[in-house]
């Protein structure tokens, strides 16, 4: 075979691969909504359809913490540039109590507000004193209306505030602690008081029998460690009576009656009342849709699943879902999900640049 014929063969093969990839994307129910030059984790969609994302300060190159995704795909610091101005380089200049330090998630409360969960632990390491907090933003005025500090006896050193869900009346918040000592953190959003529940209980802990693997290969840091994240994904039933949660490094979906998370309930009663909902898989995000469907991300097989009885069934699989992370739901009947590319970060891929490209996708909600 001549050199020119060989090159032509390679070109034809490349064209066929590109065509096949395009066809696969066209056949997928997953639609890319936006692409970002930094690692995005959380997503939120307001009642008027406005979309927001957040970028955790796991590396110091993130230029923004919370942003509104504009119609042209550009990002606008939200609620303003000042709240997003903190960085390690400016740590001695800007107070951590009224600036975003390391935002992990952003969630609307159904009452016209966007809440920002700031674990206050840049690099997912040591908590900065006074930095863990919840920030309430009025979506009509785009103004911060409340800051709830999470005290150090609740956000313990080693805690990582991960995701939040709200009671239907917007008065209570439930946060997963995915750090070294997992728990559910309960917040009275009126008084600002908070407390730890199921602290150290097996249901909120890393399952050490679980090995995180992608494409048949274990996901490991250069020193051999695998991802070890405790209570992470969280969802609440439509009536607000049942809270669902799971450790990321785990294989069991649990639930508890939200009444048992009240401050005056004995922890022994809580612990004995935790229910096993389903055997699952490594999961990051959970979402209870408006139609009452519980969605679960499945990073190890690039898929989205939903709960059917006590079983999880696959909704969609797409290789573009490199670590499906966090869900949101829009008024247009779509479910949104971020792909945060955990496996592509320098934590797990030596030599990778600090900045990685991530995406926001959507798909039609099930009825």
PDB file of N, CA and C in Angstrom, residues 93 120 130 153 156 305 358:
ATOM      1  N   UNK A  93      -6.794  40.219  52.983  1.00  0.00           N
ATOM      2  CA  UNK A  93      -7.440  41.484  52.666  1.00  0.00           C
ATOM      3  C   UNK A  93      -8.953  41.425  52.791  1.00  0.00           C
ATOM      4  N   UNK A 120     -16.212  26.623  53.147  1.00  0.00           N
ATOM      5  CA  UNK A 120     -15.118  27.409  53.707  1.00  0.00           C
ATOM      6  C   UNK A 120     -13.812  26.645  53.809  1.00  0.00           C
ATOM      7  N   UNK A 130     -14.506  30.855  60.585  1.00  0.00           N
ATOM      8  CA  UNK A 130     -15.531  31.810  60.197  1.00  0.00           C
ATOM      9  C   UNK A 130     -15.995  31.701  58.754  1.00  0.00           C
ATOM     10  N   UNK A 153     -18.545  24.080  66.161  1.00  0.00           N
ATOM     11  CA  UNK A 153     -18.979  22.846  66.812  1.00  0.00           C
ATOM     12  C   UNK A 153     -19.986  22.080  65.951  1.00  0.00           C
ATOM     13  N   UNK A 156     -17.251  20.894  61.956  1.00  0.00           N
ATOM     14  CA  UNK A 156     -16.021  20.470  62.624  1.00  0.00           C
ATOM     15  C   UNK A 156     -14.857  20.527  61.640  1.00  0.00           C
ATOM     16  N   UNK A 305     -29.607   7.437  36.725  1.00  0.00           N
ATOM     17  CA  UNK A 305     -30.564   6.393  37.070  1.00  0.00           C
ATOM     18  C   UNK A 305     -31.737   7.011  37.831  1.00  0.00           C
ATOM     19  N   UNK A 358     -15.391  21.621  31.779  1.00  0.00           N
ATOM     20  CA  UNK A 358     -16.547  20.871  32.264  1.00  0.00           C
ATOM     21  C   UNK A 358     -17.805  21.359  31.555  1.00  0.00           C
TER      22      UNK A 358
END
